[in-house]
């Protein structure tokens, strides 16, 4: 074969190869429908081994006569019209499988414009058809399900077109209208079903809904055949189609006739109950006024009798009568308030507040109340800071006051502790624990019962109306109250209320708290209630708690070890039994920068150290979160604003005077020496204490750098006050030696400015 013939045949071979491998079905036939060829996919689906086997066959060799006739007709249309045709063809293959094809048939035209055959391509759409059939079936099932749901709905469901003609309804609607099935409802309108007056109202409402496009909810009374009206709660909404066009109305109605009848009965009963409750309240209030007048008369008579000549037994009787008489007014007040709660006459005015603020505002009262009976009182602030409640703060204050008063009344020794539990930021528990005699649990279980409050018990104190009032009020506030017996430790009352939110408390207070907790403290006390409060205010790592007997030893150990110690908190009442303790502490910390704070109460005594030393100050109890940190910072700042003692080591007389003037103007006490040797001699005396040493580097004899090394060695680095270098050196290498020595807090190059010194003094004070 010549190269020229080979080159012409090569493209034809490639084309045949490509056609055979095309994934769709490709075939071509003459004008008589006889197959001239096909691709591999077409041959395989027709059950042939190769495309060559299709040559000479027709559609009648592969399909049923009916299907072959249909295909032949399409071929004829293509040949006659000389244009392509696209059709969907469902065909039965020789293996019995039904395949859906999307076929495109085009005429084969020769160079003279004559049709010489047809070429066709087909693509399998069977999967798409199956999915479409599945969707149709699902839609059909969904429609059936929806019809069943609508038919079984307890209310009445119906829908109508824009002309008011009903298109359908559920079984309940049809039954109500006396129809046999929903089908009988179709085609009717409101005038066919209801009295003319009622129908006109419905039509007018439907028109309004379709015009505005807004749903409507209302109560409607409907009458059938002039019977008693049935009351419905109806909702009607526009049915919106394409382009937001209103197609009709969908209505749903629920029969609320029985509910409305019950509502009327309840309203009638409510009026009767309110009238009875008002009468009861007025009676109690009138009784309250009468009894108070009688109680007042009895009280005055008792006072007069106690001034007369009585024997011991008669005086005891009068005291008992006076005590019982004094309780009657309070119980009557709470009985009246309870009646008001029961009738809804007392309204709550909720407000959002920090529980911490309420506790702090009341702690003075509780502390004095406990102190009057020589009892301890502590507030444990753990977990309380950021909790907000939304309820009546006035009523909550009253409830807490009642319970703490109860605890104080029945506690003879020990004290009362107010503490808190945050339950997953959802509810807050206020605990009031006392060391009163542990009542039996069955007694405690009935403590808040109104019936039990009016009974007496020979073993335990009579329960008062105020406890029943607390329980009733808390229920109105969405809370609860409970009490448990702590065995030998007394009782714990627990108030539980929902938390509104957790919000960060005042930023300034939080900042003060961080400042205070950055210091180190020793607390000297024997009072567990003071310990409890202070431990809840200070971080565990910031506080050492010690009894008075071990105080001096503990302080000395901390100072000897070189550990940080900023303040000593001393519970002042213990100084009555340890009068020498404060004086001994003062001697021990004389050379240390430590502030003593006396935690004092109303019975504080005079201490000369308060007036003779800046290292002693007072802080009043009870300690409060909202004031504690500010008070500590305030006292610490006051202490640090004391006059600083400055040692100036400078040989130049003019520089000496200049430094003295500046330091005195900055509220410093100044001692000036002209040489390093004199400075070392002065510092060697343990009675001399300085807060800052300003050292000229260019001293005669030993240089200032050498003197600085000697000072640090003499006083040791931990106890050495800040050293400030004052130098006339300007070379970088000389200045680097001073900076790199690690001896100096600051290096000032001459001429130093007043601002330079002022910044350093302020830094030391703070």
XYZ file of C-alpha atoms in Angstrom:
766
model
C 0.000 0.000 0.000
C 1.295 3.397 -0.955
C 1.944 5.953 1.760
C -0.722 8.259 0.205
C -3.487 5.599 0.451
C -2.409 4.696 3.960
C -2.631 8.315 5.050
C -6.203 8.601 3.634
C -7.362 5.425 5.352
C -5.959 6.305 8.784
C -8.596 8.967 9.737
C -11.401 6.582 8.740
C -10.008 3.874 11.052
C -9.769 6.376 13.892
C -13.363 7.547 13.336
C -14.685 3.986 13.359
C -12.768 3.286 16.567
C -14.159 6.367 18.278
C -17.755 5.653 17.237
C -17.531 2.105 18.546
C -16.404 3.311 21.961
C -18.893 6.195 22.452
C -20.857 5.390 25.674
C -24.328 6.100 24.210
C -26.076 4.210 21.438
C -25.011 5.182 17.869
C -26.464 3.533 14.770
C -27.170 4.305 11.105
C -29.506 2.738 8.538
C -30.575 3.254 4.911
C -33.895 4.676 3.769
C -35.461 1.192 3.934
C -34.660 0.831 7.624
C -31.824 -1.660 7.041
C -28.999 -1.269 9.589
C -25.663 -0.209 8.103
C -23.693 -0.120 11.364
C -23.621 0.810 15.090
C -21.292 1.300 18.021
C -20.295 -1.315 20.579
C -22.851 -0.216 23.257
C -25.783 -0.533 20.809
C -24.660 -3.998 19.712
C -24.284 -5.300 23.275
C -27.685 -4.008 24.459
C -29.317 -5.727 21.441
C -27.631 -9.007 22.408
C -24.987 -8.979 19.638
C -21.334 -9.879 20.048
C -20.014 -7.135 17.771
C -21.241 -4.130 15.772
C -20.651 -6.025 12.507
C -23.526 -8.443 13.327
C -26.127 -5.649 13.107
C -25.454 -4.972 9.403
C -28.453 -6.001 7.231
C -30.908 -6.290 10.119
C -33.950 -4.068 10.839
C -35.853 -2.963 13.976
C -38.244 -5.911 13.437
C -35.339 -8.265 14.210
C -34.963 -6.847 17.731
C -38.287 -5.413 18.931
C -41.958 -6.296 18.958
C -43.967 -5.512 15.831
C -45.772 -2.685 17.644
C -42.534 -1.075 18.792
C -40.849 -1.613 15.422
C -43.818 0.036 13.622
C -43.494 3.048 15.916
C -39.736 3.352 15.256
C -40.278 2.958 11.482
C -42.866 5.756 11.529
C -40.389 8.085 13.243
C -37.726 7.182 10.631
C -40.215 7.972 7.834
C -40.923 11.424 9.339
C -37.185 12.195 9.489
C -36.682 11.159 5.824
C -39.673 13.119 4.553
C -39.011 16.293 6.589
C -35.230 16.120 6.075
C -34.966 17.376 9.691
C -33.929 15.828 12.983
C -36.425 14.575 15.563
C -35.899 14.062 19.319
C -38.190 11.601 21.129
C -38.394 9.437 24.254
C -38.676 5.764 23.375
C -39.540 3.005 25.843
C -38.256 -0.248 24.296
C -38.310 -3.908 25.260
C -34.873 -5.425 24.795
C -34.471 -9.026 23.670
C -33.733 -10.019 27.296
C -37.183 -8.672 28.352
C -35.861 -5.553 30.081
C -37.679 -2.265 29.440
C -35.347 0.610 28.714
C -36.310 4.286 28.319
C -34.239 6.126 25.701
C -33.901 9.761 24.754
C -33.271 9.429 21.000
C -32.187 11.949 18.429
C -32.547 10.946 14.723
C -31.097 12.969 11.838
C -31.231 12.478 8.030
C -28.081 11.440 6.115
C -27.937 13.672 2.978
C -25.549 13.178 0.053
C -23.840 15.873 -1.986
C -26.893 16.262 -4.259
C -29.270 16.895 -1.349
C -30.853 13.451 -1.421
C -31.607 11.551 1.828
C -29.667 8.296 1.737
C -30.359 7.140 5.288
C -30.678 7.983 8.981
C -28.190 8.308 11.834
C -29.460 7.984 15.388
C -28.096 8.420 18.903
C -29.873 7.276 22.060
C -29.142 7.709 25.764
C -30.492 5.549 28.581
C -33.023 7.463 30.800
C -34.221 4.396 32.700
C -32.820 5.494 36.105
C -34.297 8.984 35.707
C -37.686 7.442 34.877
C -37.517 5.160 37.889
C -36.730 8.113 40.163
C -39.563 10.108 38.598
C -41.983 7.199 39.109
C -40.780 6.939 42.726
C -41.400 10.645 43.299
C -44.869 10.357 41.787
C -45.618 7.439 44.093
C -44.268 9.297 47.126
C -46.327 12.355 46.244
C -49.404 10.151 45.943
C -48.707 8.558 49.340
C -48.083 11.987 50.916
C -51.409 13.245 49.572
C -53.176 10.175 50.988
C -51.448 10.651 54.360
C -52.321 14.367 54.430
C -55.950 13.547 53.653
C -56.005 11.044 56.535
C -54.391 13.534 58.944
C -56.860 16.273 57.989
C -59.787 13.884 58.302
C -58.716 12.816 61.815
C -57.984 16.303 63.205
C -60.223 17.028 66.229
C -61.035 20.545 65.003
C -62.799 21.634 61.857
C -60.612 22.091 58.773
C -61.904 23.499 55.502
C -60.695 25.377 52.434
C -62.400 27.465 49.780
C -61.457 29.329 46.590
C -61.365 33.098 46.079
C -65.109 33.082 45.193
C -66.048 31.504 48.524
C -66.793 28.064 47.075
C -65.749 25.219 49.375
C -63.142 22.879 47.875
C -62.902 20.426 50.760
C -63.064 19.779 54.513
C -62.299 17.114 57.096
C -64.687 14.571 58.637
C -65.378 16.693 61.745
C -66.575 19.661 59.653
C -68.786 17.461 57.465
C -70.326 15.715 60.498
C -71.014 19.055 62.227
C -72.882 20.276 59.135
C -74.947 17.064 58.965
C -73.243 15.784 55.805
C -72.457 12.137 55.099
C -68.938 12.809 53.806
C -66.570 15.682 52.984
C -67.380 15.183 49.285
C -70.893 16.589 49.863
C -69.270 19.799 51.136
C -67.439 20.505 47.862
C -69.070 23.167 45.667
C -71.177 24.749 48.416
C -70.707 28.201 49.947
C -71.378 29.837 53.324
C -74.924 30.859 52.381
C -75.735 27.177 51.672
C -74.568 26.171 55.160
C -75.367 28.977 57.649
C -78.101 31.541 58.355
C -77.895 34.541 56.049
C -76.754 37.000 58.762
C -73.953 34.682 59.960
C -72.890 33.856 56.392
C -72.624 37.545 55.482
C -70.220 38.150 58.398
C -68.057 35.188 57.334
C -67.924 36.347 53.697
C -66.949 39.867 54.756
C -64.133 38.520 56.945
C -62.872 36.226 54.157
C -62.746 39.182 51.797
C -60.703 41.179 54.300
C -58.225 38.288 54.749
C -57.718 37.866 50.997
C -57.260 41.610 50.450
C -54.751 42.118 53.291
C -52.984 38.764 52.964
C -52.905 38.507 56.780
C -54.089 35.627 58.956
C -56.955 36.174 61.402
C -57.597 34.583 64.798
C -60.862 35.143 66.654
C -63.694 33.560 68.582
C -66.782 32.909 66.438
C -70.274 31.792 67.348
C -71.940 29.641 64.641
C -75.596 28.519 64.573
C -77.035 25.676 62.487
C -80.799 25.605 61.846
C -81.344 28.279 64.536
C -79.986 26.003 67.273
C -77.964 27.287 70.242
C -74.749 28.829 68.949
C -71.473 26.884 69.102
C -68.390 28.902 70.047
C -65.213 28.327 68.020
C -61.660 29.567 68.236
C -60.958 30.020 64.531
C -57.855 30.782 62.562
C -58.141 31.720 58.909
C -55.219 32.308 56.589
C -54.955 33.189 52.873
C -53.870 30.434 50.473
C -51.088 32.002 48.400
C -50.150 30.682 44.960
C -47.587 31.696 42.360
C -46.720 35.376 42.036
C -48.186 35.891 45.550
C -51.698 35.592 44.164
C -54.369 34.730 46.755
C -56.161 31.552 45.676
C -58.559 31.186 48.588
C -58.906 30.671 52.341
C -57.787 27.892 54.724
C -59.706 27.729 57.981
C -59.181 25.761 61.198
C -61.727 25.966 64.026
C -61.748 24.378 67.499
C -64.962 23.967 69.496
C -64.419 25.891 72.757
C -68.059 26.061 73.858
C -67.481 23.881 76.923
C -64.320 25.826 77.775
C -66.211 29.142 77.590
C -68.981 27.767 79.822
C -66.358 26.607 82.332
C -64.652 30.001 82.109
C -67.897 31.737 83.046
C -68.364 29.396 86.002
C -64.792 30.020 87.153
C -65.243 33.791 86.839
C -68.358 33.552 88.979
C -66.521 31.397 91.542
C -63.607 33.829 91.506
C -65.843 36.776 92.358
C -67.375 34.803 95.223
C -63.889 33.771 96.489
C -62.590 37.339 96.248
C -65.569 38.595 98.183
C -65.055 35.935 100.877
C -61.288 36.595 100.973
C -61.849 40.326 101.300
C -64.212 39.743 104.188
C -61.665 37.418 105.832
C -58.848 39.937 105.403
C -60.953 42.786 106.759
C -61.900 40.620 109.722
C -58.243 39.739 110.441
C -57.169 43.370 110.131
C -59.963 44.481 112.449
C -59.024 41.718 114.878
C -55.386 42.809 114.595
C -56.275 46.364 115.640
C -58.436 45.186 118.532
C -55.860 42.694 119.829
C -53.011 45.222 119.520
C -54.980 47.655 121.653
C -55.535 44.965 124.294
C -51.893 43.859 124.104
C -50.774 47.442 124.567
C -52.974 47.772 127.666
C -51.603 44.509 129.097
C -48.026 45.655 128.418
C -48.563 48.925 130.283
C -50.161 47.127 133.223
C -47.245 44.672 133.387
C -44.763 47.567 133.430
C -46.682 49.216 136.277
C -46.904 45.985 138.235
C -43.142 45.341 137.876
C -42.509 48.665 139.640
C -44.548 47.570 142.653
C -43.366 45.513 145.596
C -43.318 41.929 144.238
C -41.781 38.726 145.473
C -39.516 36.620 143.255
C -42.277 34.218 142.197
C -44.652 37.042 141.211
C -41.883 38.731 139.197
C -41.220 35.468 137.358
C -44.942 35.227 136.456
C -44.943 38.799 135.161
C -41.807 38.213 133.026
C -43.448 35.163 131.459
C -46.633 37.145 130.775
C -44.596 40.007 129.265
C -42.680 37.634 126.950
C -45.866 35.935 125.718
C -47.614 39.286 125.288
C -44.752 40.662 123.170
C -45.031 37.829 120.623
C -48.729 38.349 119.889
C -48.429 41.468 117.630
C -45.777 39.926 115.361
C -47.778 36.737 114.907
C -50.883 38.767 114.082
C -48.989 40.813 111.481
C -47.761 37.678 109.719
C -51.233 36.106 109.987
C -52.681 39.163 108.244
C -49.951 39.129 105.606
C -50.501 35.403 105.047
C -54.184 36.061 104.441
C -53.273 38.804 101.960
C -50.929 36.403 100.148
C -53.690 33.830 99.984
C -56.104 36.314 98.459
C -53.536 37.828 96.086
C -53.668 41.243 97.737
C -49.885 41.410 98.125
C -48.188 42.134 94.807
C -44.566 41.375 94.038
C -42.453 43.967 92.279
C -39.557 42.010 90.773
C -36.299 43.784 90.026
C -32.910 42.544 88.881
C -30.218 42.814 91.553
C -26.916 41.330 92.681
C -27.516 39.012 95.627
C -24.129 40.152 96.954
C -25.394 43.738 97.340
C -28.419 42.592 99.332
C -26.297 40.450 101.660
C -23.778 43.229 102.299
C -26.531 45.762 103.021
C -27.986 43.478 105.719
C -24.834 42.070 107.320
C -24.476 44.920 109.839
C -27.925 44.176 111.281
C -27.263 40.432 111.519
C -23.807 40.950 113.043
C -25.150 43.258 115.773
C -28.065 40.909 116.383
C -25.709 37.964 116.932
C -23.228 40.055 118.924
C -25.983 41.078 121.361
C -26.217 37.413 122.409
C -22.440 36.926 122.315
C -22.788 34.752 119.195
C -20.526 34.602 116.172
C -21.700 35.618 112.693
C -20.008 34.864 109.367
C -20.788 35.441 105.690
C -19.070 33.003 103.341
C -18.892 34.871 100.008
C -17.671 31.890 97.967
C -19.389 31.771 94.559
C -21.622 34.769 95.246
C -19.991 37.664 93.370
C -21.568 37.580 89.889
C -25.015 36.081 90.669
C -28.085 38.128 89.707
C -31.681 37.405 90.761
C -34.918 38.870 89.424
C -37.463 38.915 92.212
C -38.794 41.154 94.974
C -35.662 42.176 96.880
C -37.833 43.708 99.638
C -39.630 40.434 100.330
C -36.426 38.382 100.088
C -34.760 40.668 102.646
C -37.729 40.140 104.983
C -37.574 36.353 104.602
C -33.808 36.186 105.309
C -34.289 38.520 108.278
C -37.034 36.295 109.738
C -34.951 33.125 109.452
C -31.766 34.648 110.898
C -33.803 36.150 113.753
C -35.227 32.680 114.380
C -31.711 31.194 114.445
C -30.433 33.892 116.825
C -33.452 33.384 119.081
C -32.902 29.649 119.557
C -29.072 29.609 119.512
C -27.481 29.876 122.925
C -23.820 29.466 121.991
C -21.728 29.225 118.832
C -23.182 31.340 116.064
C -24.855 31.748 112.671
C -23.267 31.296 109.246
C -24.669 32.669 105.981
C -23.337 30.745 102.959
C -24.350 30.009 99.379
C -24.460 27.357 96.641
C -24.597 28.073 92.906
C -26.331 25.125 91.201
C -25.028 25.065 87.595
C -25.738 28.816 87.166
C -29.455 27.941 87.149
C -30.487 28.338 90.771
C -29.005 29.938 93.888
C -29.252 28.474 97.348
C -29.020 30.728 100.410
C -28.030 28.656 103.453
C -28.466 29.879 107.035
C -26.710 27.494 109.425
C -26.884 27.864 113.194
C -25.627 25.959 116.248
C -29.009 25.873 117.994
C -30.201 22.636 119.640
C -30.807 20.115 116.875
C -34.594 19.785 116.588
C -36.078 16.452 115.530
C -36.565 16.168 111.759
C -40.327 15.519 112.011
C -40.629 18.813 113.876
C -38.556 20.585 111.241
C -40.660 19.071 108.434
C -43.752 20.817 109.842
C -42.016 24.101 110.647
C -43.605 25.897 107.675
C -47.060 24.355 108.038
C -49.894 26.783 108.724
C -51.723 24.181 110.834
C -48.647 23.356 112.900
C -47.965 27.052 113.378
C -51.110 27.279 115.502
C -50.289 24.285 117.705
C -47.999 23.996 120.689
C -45.550 21.249 121.513
C -44.333 20.438 124.953
C -40.815 19.549 123.770
C -40.012 22.284 121.262
C -40.772 26.028 120.923
C -44.090 27.021 119.378
C -43.837 27.609 115.660
C -44.855 31.103 114.626
C -46.903 32.416 111.743
C -43.798 34.063 110.305
C -42.386 30.706 109.097
C -45.605 29.878 107.249
C -45.465 33.390 105.761
C -41.879 32.752 104.497
C -42.867 29.559 102.719
C -45.948 31.100 101.119
C -44.032 34.180 99.955
C -41.178 32.129 98.460
C -43.658 30.001 96.516
C -45.041 33.197 94.976
C -41.464 34.213 94.096
C -40.836 30.891 92.319
C -38.618 29.580 95.112
C -38.609 27.038 97.913
C -37.484 26.770 101.523
C -36.358 23.725 103.492
C -34.649 22.993 106.802
C -32.532 20.035 107.902
C -31.054 18.886 111.182
C -27.235 18.924 111.248
C -27.128 16.401 114.101
C -24.988 17.971 116.816
C -24.203 21.090 114.754
C -27.680 22.647 114.737
C -29.984 23.360 111.802
C -29.582 24.660 108.250
C -32.317 26.597 106.433
C -32.023 26.610 102.626
C -33.763 29.123 100.360
C -33.651 28.238 96.643
C -34.371 30.811 93.916
C -33.775 30.811 90.129
C -30.716 32.713 88.860
C -31.537 35.395 86.288
C -28.031 35.774 84.900
C -24.325 35.667 85.670
C -22.769 39.068 85.027
C -19.382 40.383 86.010
C -19.607 42.559 89.087
C -18.377 46.166 89.204
C -15.057 46.367 87.318
C -13.459 48.610 89.967
C -14.352 46.171 92.744
C -12.938 43.261 90.718
C -9.721 45.257 90.217
C -9.472 45.942 93.971
C -9.998 42.218 94.661
C -7.079 41.320 92.370
C -4.836 43.906 94.037
C -5.656 42.628 97.526
C -5.169 38.978 96.580
C -1.733 39.817 95.193
C -0.570 40.488 98.781
C 0.245 38.009 101.573
C -1.498 37.947 104.953
C -1.412 36.355 108.393
C -4.772 36.225 110.198
C -4.571 35.991 113.993
C -7.854 34.895 115.562
C -9.510 32.201 117.627
C -12.986 32.918 116.190
C -14.114 30.354 113.567
C -16.687 32.815 112.172
C -14.042 35.464 111.471
C -11.884 32.754 109.864
C -14.807 31.648 107.655
C -15.483 35.171 106.363
C -11.832 36.102 105.754
C -11.089 32.787 104.019
C -13.983 33.410 101.615
C -12.599 36.880 100.818
C -8.919 35.998 100.336
C -7.374 33.324 98.149
C -6.073 30.296 100.006
C -2.486 30.880 98.863
C -2.621 34.500 100.100
C -3.547 33.702 103.712
C -2.045 31.999 106.757
C -4.461 31.570 109.684
C -2.997 31.169 113.170
C -4.202 31.166 116.784
C -2.893 33.953 119.105
C -0.655 31.532 121.034
C 1.293 30.671 117.877
C 1.207 34.120 116.260
C 4.702 35.404 117.147
C 6.399 32.151 116.195
C 4.588 32.038 112.842
C 5.415 35.673 111.997
C 9.088 35.165 112.918
C 9.291 31.994 110.806
C 7.814 33.765 107.756
C 10.156 36.766 108.129
C 13.248 34.615 108.775
C 12.558 32.563 105.662
C 12.315 35.754 103.628
C 8.757 34.940 102.479
C 6.492 37.795 101.419
C 4.340 39.277 104.178
C 2.371 42.479 103.587
C -0.301 42.602 106.262
C -1.194 41.024 109.595
C -4.940 40.890 110.311
C -5.547 40.764 114.078
C -8.988 39.982 115.495
C -9.041 42.794 118.058
C -11.328 41.183 120.698
C -8.623 38.574 121.420
C -6.261 41.374 122.562
C -8.330 41.611 125.742
C -6.936 38.207 126.726
C -3.531 38.874 125.106
C -2.762 42.556 125.889
C 0.969 42.212 125.152
C 0.504 40.555 121.724
C 0.217 43.723 119.606
C 3.279 45.283 121.243
C 5.326 42.102 120.665
C 4.253 41.977 117.021
C 5.267 45.617 116.547
C 8.758 44.911 117.865
C 9.053 41.849 115.632
C 8.156 43.699 112.410
C 9.898 46.999 113.247
C 12.382 46.642 110.394
C 9.883 45.148 107.941
C 7.401 46.763 105.618
C 4.361 45.109 107.189
C 1.009 46.710 108.082
C -1.063 45.553 111.084
C -4.841 45.792 110.636
C -7.052 45.341 113.704
C -10.415 43.753 112.863
C -12.531 45.609 115.386
C -16.106 45.513 116.663
C -18.190 47.955 118.702
C -16.337 47.098 121.909
C -12.899 48.152 120.621
C -10.348 49.208 123.243
C -7.608 51.839 123.169
C -4.207 50.758 121.874
C -1.337 53.263 122.101
C 0.280 51.590 119.075
C -2.529 53.020 116.913
C -1.270 56.527 117.636
C 2.450 55.846 117.902
C 2.981 53.842 114.741
C 2.003 54.072 111.104
C 2.108 50.281 110.981
C -1.206 49.838 112.836
C -4.712 50.669 111.609
C -8.302 49.465 112.102
C -11.001 47.803 109.967
C -14.548 47.474 111.336
C -16.482 44.223 111.429
C -18.558 42.743 109.943
C -16.299 42.381 106.929
C -18.196 42.886 103.648
C -17.188 41.882 100.135
C -18.264 45.230 98.700
C -16.079 47.167 101.180
C -13.315 44.782 102.246
C -11.049 45.121 99.216
C -11.454 48.895 98.940
C -10.751 49.304 102.668
C -7.619 47.140 102.515
C -6.291 49.028 99.486
C -7.111 52.379 101.117
C -5.264 51.518 104.310
C -2.317 50.106 102.394
C -2.053 53.269 100.302
C -2.293 55.456 103.415
C 0.475 53.426 105.024
C 2.652 53.712 101.914
C 2.137 57.454 101.743
C 4.229 57.825 104.904
C 7.381 59.973 104.763
C 10.232 58.126 103.079
C 13.694 58.259 104.657
C 16.315 58.953 101.990
C 20.090 58.591 102.337
C 22.007 60.922 99.956
C 25.661 59.964 99.363
C 27.191 62.926 97.484
C 30.557 64.720 97.959
C 29.782 67.920 96.012
C 28.269 70.550 98.400
C 26.103 72.171 95.709
C 24.781 68.799 94.562
C 24.136 67.877 98.203
C 21.920 70.939 98.731
C 20.156 70.496 95.413
C 19.277 66.855 96.214
C 18.098 67.768 99.712
C 15.763 70.486 98.418
C 14.259 68.192 95.802
C 13.791 65.226 98.175
C 12.244 67.387 100.930
C 9.871 68.846 98.358
C 8.887 65.240 97.543
C 7.959 64.637 101.220
C 11.150 62.745 102.089
C 13.203 62.887 105.267
C 16.826 63.325 104.043
C 20.141 62.306 105.608
C 23.238 63.436 103.636
C 26.809 62.087 103.895
C 29.869 63.070 101.805
C 31.585 59.694 101.373
C 30.900 56.042 100.904
C 32.683 55.126 104.135
C 30.321 57.369 106.189
C 27.358 55.829 104.434
C 28.511 52.297 105.336
C 29.095 53.354 108.941
C 25.579 54.821 109.140
C 23.951 51.724 107.624
C 25.835 49.417 109.988
C 23.741 50.784 112.896
C 20.598 48.603 113.010
C 18.511 51.512 114.325
C 18.974 53.390 111.065
C 16.399 52.509 108.448
C 16.210 54.039 104.979
C 13.625 53.588 102.205
C 15.923 54.812 99.391
C 19.699 55.426 98.901
C 20.899 57.864 96.216
C 24.564 57.199 95.494
C 26.992 59.366 93.514
C 29.221 57.101 91.423
C 32.130 59.596 91.271
C 32.897 59.605 95.013
C 36.422 60.282 96.291
C 38.313 57.209 97.507
C 36.177 54.161 96.811
C 33.885 54.600 93.805
C 30.135 54.596 94.115
C 30.008 51.189 92.394
C 32.300 49.689 95.054
C 30.241 51.299 97.844
C 27.015 49.898 96.286
C 28.507 46.386 96.354
C 29.495 46.889 100.017
C 25.972 48.135 100.948
C 24.300 45.124 99.350
C 26.725 42.798 101.161
C 26.104 44.592 104.487
C 22.280 44.617 104.345
C 21.882 41.550 102.076
C 20.005 41.941 98.792
C 16.575 41.031 100.178
C 16.570 43.774 102.838
C 18.469 46.373 100.870
C 16.416 49.493 99.989
C 16.377 50.682 96.357
C 19.792 52.019 95.223
C 19.738 54.909 92.748
C 22.986 55.643 90.876
C 23.747 59.301 90.109
C 26.576 59.657 87.582
C 28.335 62.173 85.380
C 29.759 59.397 83.162
C 28.671 59.653 79.562
C 30.529 56.867 77.748
C 28.291 53.977 76.832
C 30.815 51.427 78.094
C 30.842 53.044 81.573
C 27.050 53.302 81.717
C 26.684 49.658 80.599
C 28.798 48.574 83.592
C 26.333 50.312 85.946
C 23.253 48.926 84.187
C 24.651 45.394 83.988
C 25.785 45.259 87.637
C 22.254 44.473 88.833
C 22.823 46.637 91.923
C 20.741 49.661 91.001
C 16.987 50.181 90.748
C 17.679 53.132 88.429
C 20.656 54.973 86.909
C 20.284 58.767 86.588
C 22.697 60.647 84.346
C 23.688 64.137 85.472
C 22.119 66.589 85.213
C 19.114 64.628 86.613
C 15.704 66.316 86.508
C 13.184 66.764 89.323
C 10.727 64.641 87.289
C 13.253 61.761 87.228
C 13.435 61.736 91.026
C 9.679 62.261 91.453
C 8.913 59.222 89.256
C 11.285 57.051 91.300
C 9.874 58.208 94.672
C 6.288 57.622 93.477
C 7.212 54.134 92.260
C 8.716 53.265 95.656
C 5.654 54.571 97.522
C 3.338 52.460 95.399
